[in-house]
Coordinates of C-alpha atoms in Angstrom, one line a residue:
Chain A
M1 CA -59.8 -41.9 67.7
E2 CA -61.3 -42.1 64.2
E3 CA -59.1 -39.1 63.3
V4 CA -56.0 -41.1 64.5
T5 CA -57.0 -44.1 62.4
R6 CA -57.6 -41.9 59.4
L7 CA -54.2 -40.2 59.7
T8 CA -52.5 -43.5 60.2
V9 CA -53.9 -45.0 57.1
S10 CA -53.2 -41.9 55.0
S11 CA -49.6 -41.6 56.2
L12 CA -49.0 -45.3 55.5
L13 CA -50.3 -44.8 52.0
L14 CA -48.2 -41.6 51.5
A15 CA -45.1 -43.4 52.7
G16 CA -45.0 -45.6 49.6
L17 CA -44.8 -42.5 47.4
Y18 CA -42.1 -41.0 49.5
A19 CA -40.0 -44.2 49.4
V20 CA -40.1 -44.3 45.6
M21 CA -39.1 -40.6 45.4
A22 CA -36.3 -41.0 47.8
Y23 CA -34.9 -44.2 46.3
G24 CA -34.2 -42.5 43.0
L25 CA -32.2 -39.8 44.7
G26 CA -30.5 -42.3 47.1
L27 CA -29.5 -44.8 44.4
I28 CA -27.7 -42.2 42.3
Y29 CA -26.0 -40.7 45.4
G30 CA -25.0 -44.1 46.7
V31 CA -23.3 -45.2 43.5
L32 CA -22.0 -42.1 41.9
R33 CA -21.6 -39.8 44.9
V34 CA -23.5 -37.2 43.0
V35 CA -26.5 -35.4 44.4
N36 CA -29.0 -35.2 41.5
L37 CA -30.8 -31.9 42.0
A38 CA -32.4 -32.5 38.6
H39 CA -34.4 -35.2 40.5
A40 CA -36.9 -32.4 41.2
G41 CA -37.1 -31.8 37.5
M42 CA -37.6 -35.6 36.8
I43 CA -40.5 -35.7 39.3
M44 CA -42.1 -32.6 37.7
G45 CA -41.4 -34.0 34.2
G46 CA -42.9 -37.4 35.1
A47 CA -46.1 -35.7 36.2
Y48 CA -46.4 -33.6 33.0
L49 CA -45.6 -36.6 30.7
T50 CA -48.4 -38.5 32.5
W51 CA -50.7 -35.6 32.1
V52 CA -50.0 -35.3 28.4
L53 CA -50.4 -39.0 27.8
H54 CA -53.7 -39.0 29.6
G55 CA -55.0 -35.7 28.2
R56 CA -54.0 -36.0 24.6
L57 CA -53.9 -39.8 24.0
G58 CA -56.3 -40.9 26.7
I59 CA -54.0 -43.4 28.2
D60 CA -54.7 -44.3 31.8
P61 CA -52.0 -43.0 34.2
Y62 CA -51.3 -46.4 35.6
L63 CA -51.0 -48.0 32.1
S64 CA -48.5 -45.3 31.1
I65 CA -46.0 -46.4 33.8
P66 CA -43.7 -48.3 31.3
V67 CA -43.7 -45.3 28.9
V68 CA -42.9 -42.7 31.6
M69 CA -40.2 -44.9 33.3
G70 CA -38.7 -45.7 29.9
A71 CA -38.6 -42.1 28.8
F72 CA -36.9 -41.0 32.0
F73 CA -34.5 -43.9 31.9
V74 CA -33.4 -42.8 28.5
F75 CA -33.3 -39.2 29.6
G76 CA -31.1 -40.1 32.6
V77 CA -28.7 -42.1 30.5
V78 CA -28.4 -39.3 28.0
L79 CA -27.9 -36.8 30.9
Y80 CA -25.1 -38.9 32.3
K81 CA -23.4 -39.6 29.0
G82 CA -23.7 -36.0 27.8
L83 CA -22.9 -34.0 30.9
V84 CA -22.4 -35.7 34.3
R85 CA -19.7 -38.0 32.9
F86 CA -17.3 -35.1 32.4
L87 CA -17.3 -34.0 36.0
P88 CA -15.2 -35.2 38.9
R89 CA -17.2 -37.3 41.3
G90 CA -16.9 -37.9 45.0
A91 CA -16.0 -35.4 47.7
A92 CA -13.8 -33.2 45.4
G93 CA -16.4 -32.7 42.7
G94 CA -19.6 -32.7 44.7
G95 CA -20.2 -28.9 44.3
Q96 CA -19.6 -29.0 40.5
S97 CA -22.1 -31.8 39.7
L98 CA -24.5 -30.2 42.2
L99 CA -24.5 -26.9 40.4
L100 CA -24.5 -28.5 36.9
L101 CA -27.6 -30.6 37.7
F102 CA -29.2 -27.6 39.3
G103 CA -28.7 -25.9 35.9
V104 CA -30.4 -28.8 34.3
W105 CA -33.3 -28.5 36.7
L106 CA -33.7 -24.8 35.8
L107 CA -33.7 -25.7 32.1
M108 CA -36.4 -28.4 32.7
R109 CA -38.5 -26.0 34.7
N110 CA -38.3 -23.4 31.9
A111 CA -39.1 -26.0 29.2
A112 CA -42.2 -27.1 31.2
Y113 CA -43.2 -23.5 31.6
L114 CA -42.9 -22.8 27.9
L115 CA -44.7 -26.0 26.9
F116 CA -47.5 -26.1 29.5
S117 CA -47.6 -22.5 31.0
G118 CA -47.3 -22.0 34.7
N119 CA -50.9 -23.0 35.7
D120 CA -51.6 -25.8 38.1
Q121 CA -52.6 -29.0 36.4
A122 CA -54.0 -32.3 37.6
V123 CA -54.7 -35.7 36.1
R124 CA -58.3 -36.5 36.5
T125 CA -59.6 -40.0 35.7
G126 CA -63.0 -41.5 36.0
Y127 CA -62.1 -43.1 39.3
S128 CA -60.3 -40.0 40.8
T129 CA -63.2 -39.2 43.1
Q130 CA -64.0 -42.8 44.1
G131 CA -63.2 -44.1 47.5
L132 CA -63.1 -47.4 49.4
R133 CA -63.2 -48.4 53.0
L134 CA -60.0 -49.4 54.6
L135 CA -59.8 -50.2 58.4
G136 CA -63.0 -48.4 58.8
V137 CA -62.0 -45.1 57.1
S138 CA -62.6 -44.2 53.5
V139 CA -59.7 -43.5 51.3
S140 CA -59.5 -42.6 47.6
V141 CA -58.8 -45.4 45.2
N142 CA -55.9 -43.5 43.8
R143 CA -54.0 -43.4 47.0
V144 CA -54.3 -47.1 47.5
A145 CA -53.2 -47.7 43.9
V146 CA -50.2 -45.4 44.3
F147 CA -49.2 -47.3 47.5
V148 CA -49.5 -50.7 45.8
I149 CA -47.5 -49.6 42.8
A150 CA -44.9 -48.1 45.0
L151 CA -44.6 -51.4 46.9
I152 CA -44.3 -53.3 43.7
A153 CA -41.6 -50.9 42.4
L154 CA -39.6 -51.1 45.6
G155 CA -39.9 -54.9 45.6
A156 CA -38.8 -55.2 42.0
L157 CA -35.8 -52.9 42.7
H158 CA -34.8 -54.9 45.8
F159 CA -35.0 -58.1 43.7
F160 CA -33.0 -56.5 40.9
L161 CA -30.2 -55.2 43.2
T162 CA -29.8 -58.4 45.2
R163 CA -30.5 -61.2 42.8
T164 CA -29.4 -60.1 39.3
Y165 CA -25.9 -59.8 37.9
L166 CA -26.4 -56.2 36.9
G167 CA -27.9 -55.3 40.3
K168 CA -24.9 -56.9 42.0
A169 CA -22.6 -55.0 39.7
I170 CA -24.2 -51.7 40.7
R171 CA -23.8 -52.5 44.4
A172 CA -20.2 -53.6 43.8
V173 CA -19.4 -50.3 42.1
A174 CA -21.0 -48.4 44.9
Q175 CA -18.5 -50.1 47.3
N176 CA -15.4 -49.8 45.3
P177 CA -15.2 -48.8 41.6
D178 CA -11.5 -49.5 41.2
S179 CA -11.8 -53.1 42.2
C180 CA -14.7 -53.4 39.9
L181 CA -12.5 -52.3 37.0
L182 CA -10.1 -55.1 38.0
V183 CA -12.6 -57.8 37.9
G184 CA -14.0 -56.7 34.5
I185 CA -17.1 -54.7 35.3
D186 CA -17.7 -51.9 32.9
V187 CA -17.9 -49.2 35.5
E188 CA -18.9 -46.4 33.1
R189 CA -21.8 -48.5 31.9
V190 CA -22.9 -49.2 35.4
Y191 CA -22.8 -45.5 36.2
A192 CA -25.0 -44.7 33.1
L193 CA -27.4 -47.4 34.1
T194 CA -27.7 -46.2 37.7
F195 CA -28.3 -42.7 36.6
G196 CA -31.0 -44.0 34.2
I197 CA -32.7 -46.1 36.9
G198 CA -32.6 -43.2 39.4
S199 CA -34.2 -40.9 36.8
A200 CA -36.8 -43.5 35.9
L201 CA -37.8 -43.7 39.6
G202 CA -38.0 -39.9 39.7
G203 CA -40.4 -40.1 36.6
L204 CA -42.4 -42.8 38.3
A205 CA -42.7 -40.7 41.5
G206 CA -43.9 -37.8 39.3
L207 CA -46.5 -40.1 37.7
L208 CA -47.8 -41.3 41.1
L209 CA -47.8 -37.8 42.4
S210 CA -49.8 -36.5 39.4
T211 CA -52.7 -38.8 40.2
I212 CA -53.1 -37.4 43.7
F213 CA -51.9 -33.8 43.7
A214 CA -51.9 -30.8 41.4
F215 CA -48.6 -29.7 40.0
N216 CA -46.9 -26.9 38.0
P217 CA -43.5 -26.3 36.5
S218 CA -41.9 -25.3 39.9
S219 CA -43.2 -28.5 41.6
G220 CA -40.5 -30.8 42.6
A221 CA -38.5 -28.6 45.0
V222 CA -40.5 -29.7 48.0
E223 CA -40.4 -33.3 46.8
L224 CA -36.7 -33.1 46.4
L225 CA -36.4 -31.9 50.0
K226 CA -38.6 -34.7 51.2
S227 CA -36.6 -37.3 49.3
F228 CA -33.5 -36.0 50.9
V229 CA -35.1 -36.1 54.4
V230 CA -36.0 -39.7 53.8
V231 CA -32.5 -40.6 52.6
V232 CA -31.0 -39.0 55.7
L233 CA -33.5 -40.6 58.0
G234 CA -33.2 -44.1 56.5
G235 CA -29.7 -44.2 55.2
L236 CA -28.6 -45.6 51.8
G237 CA -28.1 -49.1 53.0
S238 CA -31.3 -50.9 51.9
V239 CA -34.9 -50.7 50.7
V240 CA -36.0 -51.3 54.2
G241 CA -34.1 -48.3 55.6
I242 CA -35.6 -46.1 52.9
A243 CA -39.1 -47.4 53.6
L244 CA -38.7 -46.8 57.4
G245 CA -37.5 -43.3 56.7
A246 CA -40.4 -42.6 54.4
L247 CA -42.8 -43.9 57.1
V248 CA -41.3 -41.6 59.7
L249 CA -41.6 -38.6 57.5
A250 CA -45.1 -39.4 56.4
F251 CA -46.3 -40.0 59.9
A252 CA -44.6 -36.8 61.2
E253 CA -46.3 -34.8 58.5
S254 CA -49.7 -36.2 58.8
F255 CA -49.9 -36.0 62.6
S256 CA -48.5 -32.5 62.6
I257 CA -51.9 -31.4 61.3
L258 CA -53.3 -32.1 64.8
V259 CA -51.1 -29.4 66.4
L260 CA -49.9 -27.1 63.6
P261 CA -51.8 -24.9 61.1
S262 CA -52.0 -26.7 57.7
F263 CA -49.6 -24.4 55.8
L264 CA -46.8 -25.4 58.1
T265 CA -46.9 -29.1 57.2
A266 CA -44.5 -28.5 54.4
A267 CA -42.0 -27.2 56.9
V268 CA -42.3 -30.3 59.1
G269 CA -39.9 -32.3 56.9
F270 CA -37.2 -29.6 57.3
V271 CA -37.6 -29.4 61.0
L272 CA -37.4 -33.2 61.2
L273 CA -34.2 -33.1 59.2
V274 CA -32.6 -30.6 61.5
I275 CA -33.6 -32.5 64.6
V276 CA -32.2 -35.8 63.2
L277 CA -29.0 -34.0 62.2
V278 CA -28.5 -32.6 65.6
L279 CA -29.4 -35.7 67.6
R280 CA -28.3 -38.5 65.3
P281 CA -26.0 -37.2 62.6
G282 CA -25.6 -40.8 61.4
G283 CA -29.3 -41.2 60.4
L284 CA -32.0 -42.9 62.5
F285 CA -30.8 -46.4 61.8
G286 CA -27.1 -46.0 62.0
Q287 CA -26.4 -46.1 58.2
R288 CA -24.0 -43.3 58.0
V289 CA -24.5 -41.2 54.9
L290 CA -23.0 -37.9 55.9
G291 CA -19.5 -36.6 55.6
Chain B
M1 CA 3.8 2.8 46.9
R2 CA 6.2 1.3 49.3
R3 CA 5.6 4.0 52.0
L4 CA 1.9 3.6 51.6
A5 CA 2.3 -0.2 51.9
S6 CA 3.7 0.2 55.4
W7 CA 0.3 1.4 56.5
L8 CA -1.4 -1.7 55.4
P9 CA -1.5 -5.1 57.2
E10 CA 1.2 -7.4 55.9
W11 CA -1.4 -9.6 54.0
A12 CA -2.8 -6.7 52.0
S13 CA -1.5 -6.0 48.5
P14 CA -0.7 -2.3 47.9
W15 CA -1.8 -2.7 44.3
A16 CA -5.2 -4.0 45.3
A17 CA -5.6 -1.2 47.8
A18 CA -4.7 1.4 45.2
G19 CA -7.1 -0.1 42.7
F20 CA -9.8 -0.2 45.3
V21 CA -9.4 3.5 46.2
V22 CA -9.3 4.6 42.5
V23 CA -12.5 2.7 41.6
L24 CA -14.2 4.0 44.7
V25 CA -13.3 7.6 44.1
A26 CA -14.3 7.3 40.4
L27 CA -17.7 5.8 41.3
Y28 CA -18.2 8.4 44.1
A29 CA -17.6 11.3 41.7
L30 CA -19.5 9.8 38.7
P31 CA -23.0 11.3 39.4
L32 CA -21.3 14.6 40.3
V33 CA -19.4 14.9 37.1
V34 CA -21.7 13.3 34.6
V35 CA -25.5 13.9 34.5
L36 CA -26.9 10.4 34.9
D37 CA -30.5 9.8 33.8
P38 CA -32.6 8.3 36.6
Y39 CA -32.7 4.8 34.9
T40 CA -28.9 4.5 34.8
H41 CA -28.6 5.9 38.2
G42 CA -31.0 3.4 39.6
I43 CA -29.3 0.5 37.8
L44 CA -25.9 1.5 39.3
T45 CA -27.4 1.7 42.8
Q46 CA -28.9 -1.7 42.4
T47 CA -25.7 -3.1 41.1
F48 CA -23.8 -1.9 44.1
M49 CA -26.3 -3.6 46.4
F50 CA -26.2 -6.9 44.5
V51 CA -22.4 -6.8 44.4
A52 CA -22.5 -6.6 48.2
A53 CA -25.0 -9.4 48.5
A54 CA -23.1 -11.6 46.0
L55 CA -19.9 -11.1 47.9
A56 CA -21.6 -12.1 51.1
W57 CA -23.0 -15.3 49.5
N58 CA -19.5 -16.0 48.2
W59 CA -18.1 -16.0 51.8
L60 CA -20.0 -19.1 52.4
G61 CA -20.2 -20.5 48.9
G62 CA -16.8 -19.7 47.8
Y63 CA -14.5 -19.3 50.8
V64 CA -15.9 -22.2 52.8
G65 CA -17.3 -24.2 49.9
Q66 CA -20.8 -24.4 51.5
I67 CA -23.2 -23.6 48.6
S68 CA -26.4 -22.1 50.0
F69 CA -29.7 -22.2 48.0
G70 CA -31.5 -20.4 50.9
H71 CA -30.0 -17.0 51.2
A72 CA -33.3 -15.4 50.2
A73 CA -34.4 -16.2 53.8
M74 CA -32.0 -13.7 55.1
F75 CA -32.7 -11.2 52.3
G76 CA -36.4 -11.3 53.1
V77 CA -36.0 -11.1 56.9
G78 CA -33.8 -8.1 56.5
G79 CA -36.2 -6.5 54.1
F80 CA -39.3 -7.0 56.1
V81 CA -37.8 -6.1 59.5
T82 CA -36.5 -2.9 57.9
A83 CA -39.9 -2.1 56.4
R84 CA -41.7 -2.7 59.6
L85 CA -39.3 -0.5 61.5
L86 CA -39.6 2.3 59.0
L87 CA -43.4 2.1 59.1
S88 CA -43.8 2.0 62.9
T89 CA -40.8 3.8 64.4
D90 CA -38.9 7.0 63.8
L91 CA -35.6 5.2 63.2
P92 CA -33.5 6.7 60.5
F93 CA -33.4 4.4 57.5
F94 CA -29.8 3.4 57.8
A95 CA -30.4 2.4 61.4
A96 CA -33.3 0.3 60.2
W97 CA -31.1 -1.4 57.6
V98 CA -28.6 -2.3 60.3
V99 CA -31.2 -3.7 62.7
G100 CA -32.8 -5.6 59.8
G101 CA -29.4 -7.0 58.9
L102 CA -28.7 -8.0 62.5
V103 CA -32.0 -9.8 62.8
A104 CA -31.2 -11.6 59.5
G105 CA -27.8 -12.6 60.9
V106 CA -29.3 -14.1 64.0
Y107 CA -31.9 -15.9 61.9
G108 CA -29.1 -17.3 59.8
L109 CA -27.3 -18.6 62.9
L110 CA -30.5 -20.1 64.1
W111 CA -30.8 -22.5 61.1
G112 CA -27.1 -22.4 60.2
H113 CA -25.7 -23.8 63.4
P114 CA -27.4 -27.2 63.0
T115 CA -27.2 -27.4 59.2
L116 CA -23.6 -26.2 58.8
R117 CA -22.3 -29.5 60.2
L118 CA -23.4 -31.0 56.9
R119 CA -20.9 -30.7 54.1
G120 CA -21.3 -29.9 50.4
P121 CA -24.4 -31.3 48.7
Y122 CA -26.1 -32.1 52.0
F123 CA -25.8 -28.6 53.2
A124 CA -27.0 -27.3 49.8
I125 CA -30.2 -29.4 49.9
A126 CA -30.9 -28.5 53.5
T127 CA -30.7 -24.8 52.5
I128 CA -33.4 -25.4 49.9
G129 CA -35.5 -26.5 52.8
V130 CA -34.7 -23.5 54.9
G131 CA -35.6 -21.2 52.0
E132 CA -38.9 -22.9 51.2
A133 CA -39.9 -23.2 54.9
T134 CA -39.2 -19.5 55.5
R135 CA -41.1 -18.5 52.4
L136 CA -44.1 -20.5 53.4
V137 CA -44.2 -19.0 56.9
A138 CA -43.6 -15.5 55.6
T139 CA -46.4 -15.8 53.0
F140 CA -48.9 -16.9 55.6
W141 CA -47.8 -14.6 58.4
S142 CA -49.7 -11.7 56.7
S143 CA -49.9 -9.5 59.8
F144 CA -46.1 -9.0 59.5
T145 CA -45.4 -9.4 55.8
G146 CA -48.7 -8.2 54.3
G147 CA -49.2 -11.7 52.8
S148 CA -49.4 -11.9 49.1
S149 CA -50.3 -8.2 48.7
G150 CA -47.0 -7.1 50.3
I151 CA -46.4 -3.8 52.1
S152 CA -45.6 -0.4 50.9
L153 CA -43.1 1.9 52.5
P154 CA -43.4 5.6 53.0
I155 CA -41.6 7.4 50.1
P156 CA -39.2 10.0 51.5
S157 CA -38.5 13.3 50.0
G158 CA -37.2 13.7 46.4
D159 CA -33.4 13.6 47.0
F160 CA -33.6 10.2 48.7
K161 CA -33.1 8.1 45.6
Q162 CA -30.1 10.3 44.7
A163 CA -28.7 9.7 48.2
L164 CA -29.2 6.0 48.0
Y165 CA -26.5 5.8 45.3
W166 CA -23.8 6.9 47.8
Y167 CA -25.2 4.8 50.6
A168 CA -25.1 1.7 48.3
L169 CA -21.5 2.7 47.3
Y170 CA -20.4 2.9 51.0
F171 CA -22.1 -0.3 51.8
M172 CA -20.4 -2.1 48.8
A173 CA -17.0 -0.6 49.7
A174 CA -17.3 -1.9 53.3
V175 CA -18.3 -5.3 52.1
V176 CA -15.4 -5.4 49.6
L177 CA -13.0 -4.5 52.4
L178 CA -14.5 -7.2 54.6
S179 CA -14.3 -9.7 51.8
Y180 CA -10.6 -8.9 51.3
Y181 CA -10.0 -9.3 55.0
L182 CA -11.9 -12.6 55.2
R183 CA -9.9 -13.9 52.3
K184 CA -6.4 -12.7 53.1
S185 CA -6.2 -12.7 56.9
R186 CA -5.6 -15.6 59.2
I187 CA -9.4 -16.3 59.2
G188 CA -9.2 -16.6 55.4
L189 CA -6.5 -19.3 55.7
G190 CA -8.7 -21.1 58.2
L191 CA -11.7 -21.0 55.8
L192 CA -9.5 -22.3 53.0
A193 CA -8.4 -25.1 55.2
I194 CA -12.0 -26.0 56.0
K195 CA -12.9 -25.9 52.3
G196 CA -10.0 -28.2 51.4
D197 CA -10.5 -30.8 54.2
V198 CA -12.6 -30.3 57.3
D199 CA -11.0 -33.1 59.3
A200 CA -7.5 -32.0 58.5
A201 CA -8.4 -28.4 59.4
G202 CA -9.7 -29.6 62.7
D203 CA -6.5 -31.4 63.3
V204 CA -4.5 -28.2 63.0
G205 CA -6.8 -26.3 65.4
V206 CA -9.2 -24.7 63.0
S207 CA -12.7 -25.0 64.6
A208 CA -14.9 -25.6 61.6
T209 CA -18.1 -25.0 63.6
F210 CA -17.0 -21.7 64.9
Y211 CA -15.5 -20.4 61.7
Q212 CA -18.5 -21.4 59.6
D213 CA -21.0 -19.9 62.1
V214 CA -19.1 -16.6 62.1
V215 CA -19.1 -16.5 58.3
L216 CA -22.7 -17.4 58.1
V217 CA -23.7 -14.6 60.6
L218 CA -21.6 -12.0 58.7
S219 CA -23.1 -13.2 55.4
G220 CA -26.6 -13.1 56.9
I221 CA -26.1 -9.6 58.2
V222 CA -24.8 -8.3 54.8
V223 CA -27.6 -10.0 52.8
G224 CA -30.1 -8.8 55.4
I225 CA -28.9 -5.2 55.0
S226 CA -29.1 -5.7 51.2
G227 CA -32.7 -6.8 51.7
G228 CA -33.5 -3.7 53.8
F229 CA -31.8 -1.5 51.2
Y230 CA -33.9 -3.2 48.4
A231 CA -37.0 -2.4 50.4
S232 CA -36.0 1.2 50.7
F233 CA -35.1 1.4 47.0
F234 CA -38.3 0.0 45.7
S235 CA -40.6 1.3 48.5
F236 CA -42.7 -1.9 48.0
I237 CA -41.9 -5.5 49.0
E238 CA -43.9 -8.7 49.0
P239 CA -42.9 -12.1 50.4
S240 CA -43.0 -14.1 47.1
D241 CA -40.4 -11.8 45.6
M242 CA -38.2 -11.3 48.7
F243 CA -38.2 -14.9 49.9
G244 CA -38.7 -16.6 46.5
F245 CA -36.5 -19.4 45.3
E246 CA -35.5 -17.1 42.4
R247 CA -34.0 -14.7 44.8
S248 CA -31.8 -17.4 46.3
I249 CA -30.9 -18.7 42.8
S250 CA -29.9 -15.2 41.7
L251 CA -27.2 -15.1 44.4
V252 CA -25.9 -18.5 43.5
L253 CA -25.8 -17.4 39.8
M254 CA -23.9 -14.2 40.6
G255 CA -21.3 -16.1 42.5
V256 CA -20.9 -19.0 40.0
I257 CA -21.0 -16.9 36.8
G258 CA -18.5 -14.5 38.1
G259 CA -16.2 -17.0 39.6
I260 CA -16.8 -18.7 42.9
G261 CA -14.4 -18.0 45.7
T262 CA -13.0 -14.8 44.2
I263 CA -13.8 -11.2 45.1
L264 CA -13.5 -9.8 41.6
G265 CA -15.6 -12.8 40.4
A266 CA -18.6 -12.1 42.7
A267 CA -18.5 -8.4 41.8
L268 CA -18.4 -9.2 38.0
G269 CA -21.1 -11.8 38.4
A270 CA -23.4 -9.2 40.1
V271 CA -22.8 -6.7 37.3
V272 CA -23.4 -9.3 34.6
Y273 CA -26.6 -10.5 36.4
V274 CA -28.0 -6.9 36.5
I275 CA -27.2 -6.4 32.9
L276 CA -28.8 -9.6 31.9
Q277 CA -31.8 -9.0 34.1
E278 CA -32.3 -5.5 32.7
N279 CA -31.7 -6.2 29.0
L280 CA -32.4 -9.8 28.1
I281 CA -34.9 -10.8 30.7
A282 CA -37.0 -7.8 30.3
S283 CA -37.5 -8.7 26.7
Y284 CA -37.9 -12.5 27.2
P285 CA -39.4 -13.0 30.6
D286 CA -40.4 -16.6 29.7
L287 CA -36.8 -17.6 29.1
Y288 CA -34.9 -16.3 32.1
L289 CA -34.8 -19.6 34.2
G290 CA -33.6 -21.5 31.2
L291 CA -31.0 -18.9 30.3
Y292 CA -29.6 -19.1 33.8
G293 CA -29.7 -22.9 33.7
L294 CA -27.8 -22.8 30.5
L295 CA -25.2 -20.4 31.9
L296 CA -24.7 -22.6 34.9
V297 CA -24.2 -25.7 32.8
A298 CA -21.8 -23.9 30.5
V299 CA -19.7 -22.3 33.3
I300 CA -19.4 -25.6 35.2
L301 CA -18.5 -27.6 32.1
F302 CA -16.1 -25.2 30.4
E303 CA -14.8 -22.7 33.0
P304 CA -15.5 -23.6 36.6
L305 CA -13.9 -20.3 37.7
G306 CA -16.4 -18.3 35.7
L307 CA -15.6 -14.9 34.4
S308 CA -12.6 -14.5 36.7
G309 CA -11.3 -17.7 35.2
L310 CA -11.6 -16.2 31.8
L311 CA -9.8 -13.1 32.9
M312 CA -7.0 -15.2 34.4
R313 CA -6.6 -17.1 31.1
G314 CA -6.3 -13.7 29.4
A315 CA -3.7 -12.7 32.0
R316 CA -1.7 -15.8 31.4
L317 CA -1.7 -15.1 27.7
V318 CA 0.1 -11.8 28.3
G319 CA 2.5 -13.4 30.6
Y320 CA 1.1 -12.6 34.1
R321 CA 1.3 -15.4 36.6
P322 CA -1.4 -15.0 39.3
G323 CA -0.3 -15.9 42.8
A324 CA -1.5 -18.9 44.8
G325 CA -4.1 -16.8 46.6
V326 CA -5.8 -15.8 43.3
A327 CA -6.0 -19.3 42.1
A328 CA -7.5 -20.5 45.4
G329 CA -11.1 -20.1 44.2
G330 CA -13.1 -22.8 42.6
I331 CA -16.0 -24.9 43.8
G332 CA -14.5 -27.7 45.7
G333 CA -11.1 -27.3 47.5
A334 CA -9.1 -29.4 45.0
A335 CA -11.7 -29.6 42.3
A336 CA -10.3 -26.8 40.2
T337 CA -7.0 -28.6 39.7
E338 CA -8.1 -32.2 39.8
A339 CA -8.4 -34.1 36.5
T340 CA -12.0 -34.5 35.5
G341 CA -13.9 -37.7 34.9
G342 CA -12.1 -39.8 37.5
A343 CA -13.8 -42.5 39.5
P344 CA -15.0 -41.5 43.0
E345 CA -12.0 -41.7 45.2
E346 CA -12.3 -43.4 48.5
E347 CA -9.0 -42.9 50.3
P348 CA -8.7 -45.3 53.1
T349 CA -8.5 -43.5 56.4
L350 CA -5.7 -44.3 58.9
E351 CA -8.0 -46.5 60.9
E352 CA -8.9 -48.7 57.9
A353 CA -5.4 -48.8 56.6
R354 CA -4.0 -50.4 59.8
P355 CA -3.9 -54.1 59.8

């Protein structure tokens, strides 16, 4: 029973991180209809930027959030303006942008490899090893902090998308870009902004990840897959859908430890994906994202 | 030419057939006429194998438009099944390749049948998952794959490496013929229809599920045989190389650099890949991923049809007009001809358009 409580708490905390990861991917896909494979590179890059800021300048990982998010926002906007803008979007150009962003990911991986070598790195702070009691089980401070920050980020994003002019413009463009042009929304600017926000979320996910797990230049592939699983599970409709998808994935992964050898947990996400696609191709909550 | 043409099915071009026979004979005779040093000999053998694998990837990535980042799974399954068969049974090596290929094909169907109902980007990401999951299982299943230390194969007598050249050539020739058949026959038209518009293809009686499953199984068999051949050629295999993400990427790169959806393109792509791998990468091992990334970005931005697109540009300069079949490559069905930079198009479906 104590094992179950422990797994419940840890999957709940993990779900926050998954939701942030997935929202970056889902937002870009929902608005631009482009699957950002470079998202994996953003996550990896965010982790390394955090590591550099902490190791070289001594900035606490959680204090460097604005820097990391800002840097990846700019990177995303530049990526959009410099490359993605020139490709057809939507069903016709899906393959092209996919391969292009895949190329960008390879470049990012190679850059990280040249800069930091291929060794595993981790961000270690004074409180990395400290724990606290939660529901009768002890969890590390970092995991709780990551969860809280993820909740704040998702809340802020929800507020931004539903209450501000720009956020509403992004949602309008997602629904119908042509009509947006007619009513005077600068669609190109909204696209650039969306790509920036999605990238910033990728960077934030990398930052949060780096405080808990070790990483290396090829990190990000697994996280990309998990983000994708969450998007398929939860749909693109809302923050709530994404959060539920993240919960399902985190619980499935954590509880699989009870029945599966530990090296197979990474495969759980994929198996879950296939099961959902076979049984409910429209996603768990009916928000159709496929086809 | 005309008399010869009456032999061929109506969809086959006599010029293509003639070119195929000439190249095949020339390559067959090459080691008999010229004394090749072992290095060149080995490189040519590898190139034939990679041409076959790249063509097989292209059936799925180019003909149907389903880009797979997980073909290493089949490559590895084929390789390890072959290796285990050669180690524990008396099967001749070519039979072991075929069995390895068949197992890989079945494995492909196993994950492909559920995932192929996804289209485009969704399928691509799902295949990343397939590749990673397979690699993890293979690395930890050390009683079968030897874990991270890999397994060594018995090295046959001295002439074996020489003989592999011709085996690779026959294999490649068979795969080229099959590629041509899959492109030009009725099946090829069906695949093209699926690539253009799945729903419309379904309306005219092309079963997307069936066609895609068939193509994936064939692709898996050929890639699996390539894996088995690779195991025989190097006499040593290990999971992180056979199942690695880099292995999957290499197939994507061959297809895209050469020109996705074309036969000549995939073949050229494999040749360029081997040349790059041997010359550039060997001198700058730290830069290979970045170099491939750069190549991908450049090809997508400037010439989505890759090297075969460049060739076609050259052909147009001298006044040759390629037929519709030649121009049918490209990444998305209509992507090659569509103006770039447009807004995402959401055509209203019939249902929505009705008042």
